[in-house]
């Protein structure tokens, strides 16, 4: 099972929850880059990630998840990025 972007993942991070995602989720690279959760590539590493989560969330991961959600995926930021896209498309539709 996979979700291309992972809106539920962003919603969890916006509530200060580190996440566990598969590499199949489009947002997995960003999560890994910002240490906002754990990324798995199969059921065995999923099991390892769940064990880590049950033992205690790694230090700073909760704060990283919240910061990432607020900086990259807030409604204000999404609207800004969409506005930039529309302006660029309107200027040069062939560029896209």
PDB file of N, CA, C and O in Angstrom, residues 18-46:
ATOM      1  N   UNK A  18       6.679  12.323  14.872  1.00  0.00           N
ATOM      2  CA  UNK A  18       7.579  11.740  13.889  1.00  0.00           C
ATOM      3  C   UNK A  18       6.829  10.608  13.190  1.00  0.00           C
ATOM      4  O   UNK A  18       5.927  10.001  13.757  1.00  0.00           O
ATOM      5  N   UNK A  19       7.186  10.309  11.978  1.00  0.00           N
ATOM      6  CA  UNK A  19       6.436   9.337  11.190  1.00  0.00           C
ATOM      7  C   UNK A  19       7.330   8.183  10.749  1.00  0.00           C
ATOM      8  O   UNK A  19       8.547   8.295  10.729  1.00  0.00           O
ATOM      9  N   UNK A  20       6.695   7.088  10.396  1.00  0.00           N
ATOM     10  CA  UNK A  20       7.364   5.951   9.783  1.00  0.00           C
ATOM     11  C   UNK A  20       6.728   5.791   8.418  1.00  0.00           C
ATOM     12  O   UNK A  20       5.509   5.622   8.320  1.00  0.00           O
ATOM     13  N   UNK A  21       7.537   5.887   7.374  1.00  0.00           N
ATOM     14  CA  UNK A  21       7.007   5.780   6.012  1.00  0.00           C
ATOM     15  C   UNK A  21       7.846   4.813   5.185  1.00  0.00           C
ATOM     16  O   UNK A  21       9.000   4.548   5.500  1.00  0.00           O
ATOM     17  N   UNK A  22       7.251   4.337   4.119  1.00  0.00           N
ATOM     18  CA  UNK A  22       7.938   3.500   3.155  1.00  0.00           C
ATOM     19  C   UNK A  22       8.679   4.385   2.172  1.00  0.00           C
ATOM     20  O   UNK A  22       8.292   5.530   1.930  1.00  0.00           O
ATOM     21  N   UNK A  23       9.722   3.854   1.559  1.00  0.00           N
ATOM     22  CA  UNK A  23      10.429   4.597   0.515  1.00  0.00           C
ATOM     23  C   UNK A  23       9.507   4.894  -0.661  1.00  0.00           C
ATOM     24  O   UNK A  23       9.793   5.766  -1.459  1.00  0.00           O
ATOM     25  N   UNK A  24       8.405   4.186  -0.760  1.00  0.00           N
ATOM     26  CA  UNK A  24       7.455   4.365  -1.856  1.00  0.00           C
ATOM     27  C   UNK A  24       6.678   5.676  -1.737  1.00  0.00           C
ATOM     28  O   UNK A  24       6.096   6.131  -2.708  1.00  0.00           O
ATOM     29  N   UNK A  25       6.627   6.250  -0.561  1.00  0.00           N
ATOM     30  CA  UNK A  25       5.899   7.503  -0.351  1.00  0.00           C
ATOM     31  C   UNK A  25       6.739   8.641  -0.912  1.00  0.00           C
ATOM     32  O   UNK A  25       7.935   8.749  -0.636  1.00  0.00           O
ATOM     33  N   UNK A  26       6.118   9.491  -1.711  1.00  0.00           N
ATOM     34  CA  UNK A  26       6.837  10.559  -2.389  1.00  0.00           C
ATOM     35  C   UNK A  26       7.595  11.501  -1.473  1.00  0.00           C
ATOM     36  O   UNK A  26       8.580  12.105  -1.868  1.00  0.00           O
ATOM     37  N   UNK A  27       7.167  11.613  -0.253  1.00  0.00           N
ATOM     38  CA  UNK A  27       7.768  12.561   0.689  1.00  0.00           C
ATOM     39  C   UNK A  27       8.910  11.927   1.505  1.00  0.00           C
ATOM     40  O   UNK A  27       9.528  12.585   2.326  1.00  0.00           O
ATOM     41  N   UNK A  28       9.216  10.666   1.263  1.00  0.00           N
ATOM     42  CA  UNK A  28      10.193   9.951   2.097  1.00  0.00           C
ATOM     43  C   UNK A  28      11.582  10.595   2.074  1.00  0.00           C
ATOM     44  O   UNK A  28      12.257  10.639   3.108  1.00  0.00           O
ATOM     45  N   UNK A  29      12.021  11.104   0.925  1.00  0.00           N
ATOM     46  CA  UNK A  29      13.349  11.737   0.855  1.00  0.00           C
ATOM     47  C   UNK A  29      13.431  12.960   1.754  1.00  0.00           C
ATOM     48  O   UNK A  29      14.439  13.183   2.426  1.00  0.00           O
ATOM     49  N   UNK A  30      12.368  13.754   1.767  1.00  0.00           N
ATOM     50  CA  UNK A  30      12.343  14.964   2.592  1.00  0.00           C
ATOM     51  C   UNK A  30      12.337  14.591   4.069  1.00  0.00           C
ATOM     52  O   UNK A  30      13.024  15.216   4.877  1.00  0.00           O
ATOM     53  N   UNK A  31      11.583  13.565   4.424  1.00  0.00           N
ATOM     54  CA  UNK A  31      11.521  13.122   5.819  1.00  0.00           C
ATOM     55  C   UNK A  31      12.902  12.672   6.282  1.00  0.00           C
ATOM     56  O   UNK A  31      13.362  13.045   7.357  1.00  0.00           O
ATOM     57  N   UNK A  32      13.564  11.897   5.447  1.00  0.00           N
ATOM     58  CA  UNK A  32      14.885  11.408   5.809  1.00  0.00           C
ATOM     59  C   UNK A  32      15.889  12.556   5.889  1.00  0.00           C
ATOM     60  O   UNK A  32      16.672  12.639   6.833  1.00  0.00           O
ATOM     61  N   UNK A  33      15.846  13.454   4.931  1.00  0.00           N
ATOM     62  CA  UNK A  33      16.772  14.592   4.889  1.00  0.00           C
ATOM     63  C   UNK A  33      16.657  15.472   6.127  1.00  0.00           C
ATOM     64  O   UNK A  33      17.641  15.989   6.635  1.00  0.00           O
ATOM     65  N   UNK A  34      15.433  15.635   6.646  1.00  0.00           N
ATOM     66  CA  UNK A  34      15.194  16.521   7.787  1.00  0.00           C
ATOM     67  C   UNK A  34      15.086  15.777   9.121  1.00  0.00           C
ATOM     68  O   UNK A  34      14.737  16.391  10.128  1.00  0.00           O
ATOM     69  N   UNK A  35      15.357  14.476   9.114  1.00  0.00           N
ATOM     70  CA  UNK A  35      15.278  13.667  10.327  1.00  0.00           C
ATOM     71  C   UNK A  35      13.929  13.821  11.031  1.00  0.00           C
ATOM     72  O   UNK A  35      13.845  13.977  12.244  1.00  0.00           O
ATOM     73  N   UNK A  36      12.865  13.802  10.220  1.00  0.00           N
ATOM     74  CA  UNK A  36      11.518  14.005  10.749  1.00  0.00           C
ATOM     75  C   UNK A  36      10.757  12.697  10.937  1.00  0.00           C
ATOM     76  O   UNK A  36       9.575  12.692  11.222  1.00  0.00           O
ATOM     77  N   UNK A  37      11.446  11.583  10.756  1.00  0.00           N
ATOM     78  CA  UNK A  37      10.811  10.286  10.908  1.00  0.00           C
ATOM     79  C   UNK A  37      11.739   9.198  10.421  1.00  0.00           C
ATOM     80  O   UNK A  37      12.914   9.439  10.132  1.00  0.00           O
ATOM     81  N   UNK A  38      11.195   7.997  10.326  1.00  0.00           N
ATOM     82  CA  UNK A  38      11.970   6.842   9.892  1.00  0.00           C
ATOM     83  C   UNK A  38      11.448   6.367   8.544  1.00  0.00           C
ATOM     84  O   UNK A  38      10.239   6.311   8.321  1.00  0.00           O
ATOM     85  N   UNK A  39      12.360   6.007   7.655  1.00  0.00           N
ATOM     86  CA  UNK A  39      12.001   5.542   6.317  1.00  0.00           C
ATOM     87  C   UNK A  39      12.388   4.073   6.201  1.00  0.00           C
ATOM     88  O   UNK A  39      13.520   3.696   6.513  1.00  0.00           O
ATOM     89  N   UNK A  40      11.447   3.253   5.756  1.00  0.00           N
ATOM     90  CA  UNK A  40      11.688   1.825   5.620  1.00  0.00           C
ATOM     91  C   UNK A  40      11.651   1.424   4.150  1.00  0.00           C
ATOM     92  O   UNK A  40      11.065   2.122   3.326  1.00  0.00           O
ATOM     93  N   UNK A  41      12.265   0.301   3.847  1.00  0.00           N
ATOM     94  CA  UNK A  41      12.219  -0.169   2.469  1.00  0.00           C
ATOM     95  C   UNK A  41      11.618  -1.561   2.333  1.00  0.00           C
ATOM     96  O   UNK A  41      11.460  -2.065   1.237  1.00  0.00           O
ATOM     97  N   UNK A  42      11.311  -2.190   3.454  1.00  0.00           N
ATOM     98  CA  UNK A  42      10.648  -3.499   3.409  1.00  0.00           C
ATOM     99  C   UNK A  42      10.041  -3.814   4.774  1.00  0.00           C
ATOM    100  O   UNK A  42      10.187  -3.034   5.716  1.00  0.00           O
ATOM    101  N   UNK A  43       9.405  -4.944   4.871  1.00  0.00           N
ATOM    102  CA  UNK A  43       8.730  -5.292   6.133  1.00  0.00           C
ATOM    103  C   UNK A  43       9.708  -5.489   7.283  1.00  0.00           C
ATOM    104  O   UNK A  43       9.378  -5.206   8.428  1.00  0.00           O
ATOM    105  N   UNK A  44      10.915  -5.945   6.992  1.00  0.00           N
ATOM    106  CA  UNK A  44      11.882  -6.153   8.068  1.00  0.00           C
ATOM    107  C   UNK A  44      12.326  -4.824   8.665  1.00  0.00           C
ATOM    108  O   UNK A  44      12.419  -4.680   9.883  1.00  0.00           O
ATOM    109  N   UNK A  45      12.603  -3.848   7.824  1.00  0.00           N
ATOM    110  CA  UNK A  45      13.005  -2.554   8.370  1.00  0.00           C
ATOM    111  C   UNK A  45      11.812  -1.831   8.989  1.00  0.00           C
ATOM    112  O   UNK A  45      11.990  -1.025   9.884  1.00  0.00           O
ATOM    113  N   UNK A  46      10.601  -2.130   8.510  1.00  0.00           N
ATOM    114  CA  UNK A  46       9.403  -1.579   9.154  1.00  0.00           C
ATOM    115  C   UNK A  46       9.323  -2.094  10.584  1.00  0.00           C
ATOM    116  O   UNK A  46       9.072  -1.331  11.515  1.00  0.00           O
TER     117      UNK A  46
END
